[in-house]
Amino acid sequence: DAGITQSPRHKVTETGTPVTLRCHQTENHRYMYWYRQDPGHGLRLIHYSYGVKDTDKGEVSDGYSVSRSKTEDFLLTLESATSSQTSVYFCAVRSMNTEAFFGQGTRLTVV
Amino acid sequence: SQQGEEDPQALSIQEGENATMNCSYKTSINNLQWYRQNSGRGLVHLILIRSNEREKHSGRLRVTLDTSKKSSSLLITASRAADTASYFCATDSDSSNTGKLIFGQGTTLQVKP
């Protein structure tokens, strides 16, 4: 698993509440990513980071924000969760021009 | 829209047959990567092919890359029931070294015993 930990692994939350997902890595990879996976859509990039405090938007960033204050942690925040954000969220890490390593995923349900 | 588009979306074959999946992309790339995902699990890397390479092999896997057509293919030879999974291509196409990595929608492969 390349030292990647996602937390929590499962979460049920109510519409309108803020939610933060955490990705932690132990191998000092430069790049970190948050994807969501939904049936029929494959993996869609939400946000990514190319260094501490360096982040950029992906394909589906609306309603999400991220922060990376340390190399090892990349946080994804849903400011006000909506039912459309019910999904499985994957964190990934990698170094330049190499393959990505994925976390186990977080299953988020917004009710 | 996503950078990588895969074809077919679903593929069903008998054990022992070969399986071919295709990936098309839109912009120039640094490299293209193939991943596998078993149901309910995270993605696992299979092969990375760089833009200056045309073919790579790993065991029963063969990947080709045609940058003039902006396409790649993944061939699994002598398939096994255990190869049943979803397969995704991903393109590393960012020239500014921000590491943006975009995935396609995937091909679901079923190998029947």
Coordinates of C-alpha atoms in Angstrom, one line a residue:
Chain A
D1 CA 0.0 0.0 0.0
A2 CA 3.1 2.3 -0.2
G3 CA 2.4 3.6 3.3
I4 CA -0.9 5.3 2.4
T5 CA -3.6 5.6 5.0
Q6 CA -7.1 7.1 4.4
S7 CA -9.3 8.0 7.2
P8 CA -12.1 7.5 7.9
R9 CA -12.8 4.4 5.8
H10 CA -16.5 4.8 6.1
K11 CA -18.6 7.8 6.9
V12 CA -22.3 8.6 7.0
T13 CA -23.1 12.3 7.3
E14 CA -26.0 14.6 6.9
T15 CA -26.6 17.1 4.1
G16 CA -25.2 20.4 4.9
T17 CA -22.5 19.3 7.3
P18 CA -18.8 19.8 6.7
V19 CA -16.7 16.7 6.2
T20 CA -12.9 16.2 6.1
L21 CA -11.2 13.2 4.7
R22 CA -7.5 12.6 5.5
C23 CA -4.8 11.0 3.4
H24 CA -1.5 10.2 5.1
Q25 CA 1.6 8.9 3.4
T26 CA 4.9 7.8 4.9
E27 CA 7.2 7.7 1.9
N28 CA 7.6 11.3 1.1
H29 CA 6.0 11.3 -2.4
R30 CA 5.8 14.8 -4.0
Y31 CA 2.4 14.4 -5.6
M32 CA -0.9 13.6 -3.9
Y33 CA -4.3 13.3 -5.4
W34 CA -8.0 13.0 -4.4
Y35 CA -10.3 11.2 -6.8
R36 CA -13.9 10.2 -6.6
Q37 CA -15.3 7.0 -8.1
D38 CA -18.9 6.6 -9.2
P39 CA -20.5 4.0 -11.3
G40 CA -20.2 4.8 -15.0
H41 CA -17.6 7.6 -14.4
G42 CA -14.4 5.9 -13.6
L43 CA -12.1 7.9 -11.4
R44 CA -12.5 11.7 -11.6
L45 CA -9.8 14.0 -10.3
I46 CA -11.0 16.4 -7.6
H47 CA -7.9 18.2 -6.5
Y48 CA -4.2 17.4 -6.5
S49 CA -1.0 18.7 -4.8
Y50 CA 2.5 19.0 -6.2
G51 CA 4.1 20.2 -3.0
V52 CA 3.4 21.6 0.5
K53 CA 0.8 24.4 0.0
D54 CA 0.8 23.8 -3.7
T55 CA -2.5 22.5 -4.9
D56 CA -4.7 22.7 -8.1
K57 CA -8.2 21.9 -9.2
G58 CA -9.1 18.8 -11.0
E59 CA -12.1 17.9 -13.2
V60 CA -14.8 18.0 -10.4
S61 CA -13.6 20.4 -7.8
D62 CA -16.8 22.3 -7.1
G63 CA -17.9 21.9 -3.5
Y64 CA -14.5 20.6 -2.4
S65 CA -11.4 22.2 -0.9
V66 CA -8.0 20.8 0.0
S67 CA -5.0 21.6 2.1
R68 CA -1.5 20.3 2.4
S69 CA 0.4 21.8 5.2
K70 CA 2.8 18.9 5.5
T71 CA 4.4 16.6 2.9
E72 CA 2.7 13.6 4.4
D73 CA -0.9 14.8 4.8
F74 CA -3.5 15.9 2.2
L75 CA -6.9 16.8 3.5
L76 CA -10.1 16.9 1.4
T77 CA -12.9 19.0 2.8
L78 CA -16.5 19.0 1.7
E79 CA -17.6 22.4 3.0
S80 CA -21.4 21.6 3.0
A81 CA -22.0 18.0 2.0
T82 CA -24.7 17.2 -0.6
S83 CA -26.2 13.9 -1.7
S84 CA -24.4 14.2 -5.0
Q85 CA -21.1 13.9 -3.1
T86 CA -22.0 10.4 -2.0
S87 CA -19.2 8.4 -3.5
V88 CA -16.0 6.4 -2.9
Y89 CA -13.0 8.7 -2.5
F90 CA -9.5 7.5 -3.3
C91 CA -6.3 9.2 -2.3
A92 CA -3.2 8.5 -4.5
V93 CA 0.5 9.5 -4.2
R94 CA 3.4 9.3 -6.5
S95 CA 6.7 10.8 -7.4
M96 CA 7.6 12.5 -10.7
N97 CA 7.0 10.4 -13.8
T98 CA 6.3 7.3 -11.8
E99 CA 3.3 5.2 -11.1
A100 CA 0.7 6.1 -8.5
F101 CA -0.1 4.2 -5.3
F102 CA -3.6 4.2 -4.0
G103 CA -5.2 4.2 -0.6
Q104 CA -7.9 1.8 0.3
G105 CA -10.7 4.3 -0.3
T106 CA -13.3 6.1 1.8
R107 CA -16.9 5.3 1.3
L108 CA -18.9 8.5 2.1
T109 CA -22.7 8.5 2.3
V110 CA -24.5 11.8 2.5
V111 CA -28.1 11.4 3.7
Chain B
S1 CA -14.0 15.9 -20.2
Q2 CA -11.6 13.1 -19.3
Q3 CA -8.3 12.8 -21.0
G4 CA -8.4 9.0 -21.4
E5 CA -11.3 7.2 -23.0
E6 CA -11.4 3.4 -22.9
D7 CA -12.9 1.0 -25.3
P8 CA -14.7 -1.3 -24.8
Q9 CA -16.5 -0.4 -21.6
A10 CA -17.1 -4.1 -20.9
L11 CA -15.5 -7.3 -22.2
S12 CA -16.4 -10.9 -21.5
I13 CA -14.2 -13.7 -22.7
Q14 CA -13.4 -17.4 -21.9
E15 CA -10.4 -18.4 -19.9
G16 CA -7.4 -18.9 -22.1
E17 CA -8.5 -16.3 -24.6
N18 CA -6.7 -12.9 -25.1
A19 CA -8.2 -9.7 -23.9
T20 CA -7.5 -6.3 -25.6
M21 CA -8.4 -3.0 -24.2
N22 CA -7.8 0.4 -25.8
C23 CA -7.3 3.9 -24.5
S24 CA -7.4 7.1 -26.5
Y25 CA -6.3 10.5 -25.2
K26 CA -6.4 14.1 -26.3
T27 CA -3.2 15.9 -25.5
S28 CA 0.5 15.1 -25.6
I29 CA 1.7 13.0 -22.7
N30 CA 4.8 12.4 -20.6
N31 CA 3.7 8.8 -20.0
L32 CA 0.6 6.6 -20.0
Q33 CA -0.2 4.1 -17.2
W34 CA -2.5 1.1 -16.8
Y35 CA -4.1 0.1 -13.6
R36 CA -6.2 -2.7 -12.4
Q37 CA -9.0 -2.6 -9.8
N38 CA -10.6 -5.6 -8.2
S39 CA -14.2 -5.0 -7.0
G40 CA -14.3 -2.9 -3.8
R41 CA -10.5 -2.3 -3.7
G42 CA -8.1 0.4 -4.6
L43 CA -6.2 0.6 -7.9
V44 CA -3.0 -1.3 -8.5
H45 CA -0.4 -0.2 -11.0
L46 CA 0.3 -2.6 -13.9
I47 CA 2.6 -0.9 -16.5
L48 CA 3.9 2.6 -17.2
I49 CA 4.9 3.4 -20.8
R50 CA 6.8 6.6 -21.6
S51 CA 6.0 8.8 -24.5
N52 CA 9.3 7.7 -26.3
E53 CA 8.4 4.0 -25.9
R54 CA 6.3 2.0 -28.3
E55 CA 5.8 -1.3 -26.5
K56 CA 6.3 -2.8 -23.0
H57 CA 5.8 -6.2 -21.6
S58 CA 5.3 -7.5 -18.1
G59 CA 4.5 -11.2 -17.8
R60 CA 1.2 -11.8 -19.7
L61 CA 0.7 -8.1 -20.2
R62 CA 1.7 -6.2 -23.3
V63 CA 1.1 -2.5 -23.7
T64 CA 1.6 -0.5 -26.9
L65 CA 1.6 3.2 -27.4
D66 CA 1.0 5.2 -30.6
T67 CA 1.6 8.8 -29.9
S68 CA 0.7 9.8 -33.5
K69 CA -2.8 8.4 -33.0
K70 CA -2.9 9.3 -29.3
S71 CA -3.8 5.8 -28.3
S72 CA -2.6 2.8 -26.3
S73 CA -3.7 -0.8 -25.9
L74 CA -3.4 -3.3 -23.1
L75 CA -3.3 -7.0 -24.1
I76 CA -3.7 -9.7 -21.6
T77 CA -2.7 -13.1 -23.0
A78 CA -4.0 -16.5 -21.9
S79 CA -6.5 -14.9 -19.6
R80 CA -7.4 -16.5 -16.3
A81 CA -10.6 -16.1 -14.1
A82 CA -8.4 -14.2 -11.7
D83 CA -7.9 -11.5 -14.3
T84 CA -11.6 -10.5 -13.8
A85 CA -11.4 -6.8 -12.8
S86 CA -11.7 -3.3 -14.1
Y87 CA -8.8 -1.8 -16.0
F88 CA -8.0 1.8 -16.3
C89 CA -5.6 3.9 -18.3
A90 CA -4.2 7.1 -16.9
T91 CA -2.3 9.9 -18.6
D92 CA 0.4 12.1 -17.2
S93 CA 0.1 14.9 -19.6
D94 CA 1.1 18.0 -17.7
S95 CA 4.2 19.7 -19.1
S96 CA 4.6 22.0 -16.1
N97 CA 5.6 19.3 -13.6
T98 CA 2.5 19.6 -11.5
G99 CA 1.9 15.9 -11.9
K100 CA -1.7 16.0 -13.0
L101 CA -2.9 12.4 -13.6
I102 CA -6.2 11.8 -15.4
F103 CA -8.0 8.5 -15.5
G104 CA -10.3 7.1 -18.1
Q105 CA -13.7 5.5 -17.4
G106 CA -12.2 2.0 -17.4
T107 CA -13.0 -1.4 -19.1
T108 CA -14.7 -4.1 -17.0
L109 CA -13.2 -7.5 -17.9
Q110 CA -15.0 -10.7 -17.1
V111 CA -13.1 -13.9 -17.7
K112 CA -15.3 -17.0 -17.5
P113 CA -13.8 -20.3 -16.3

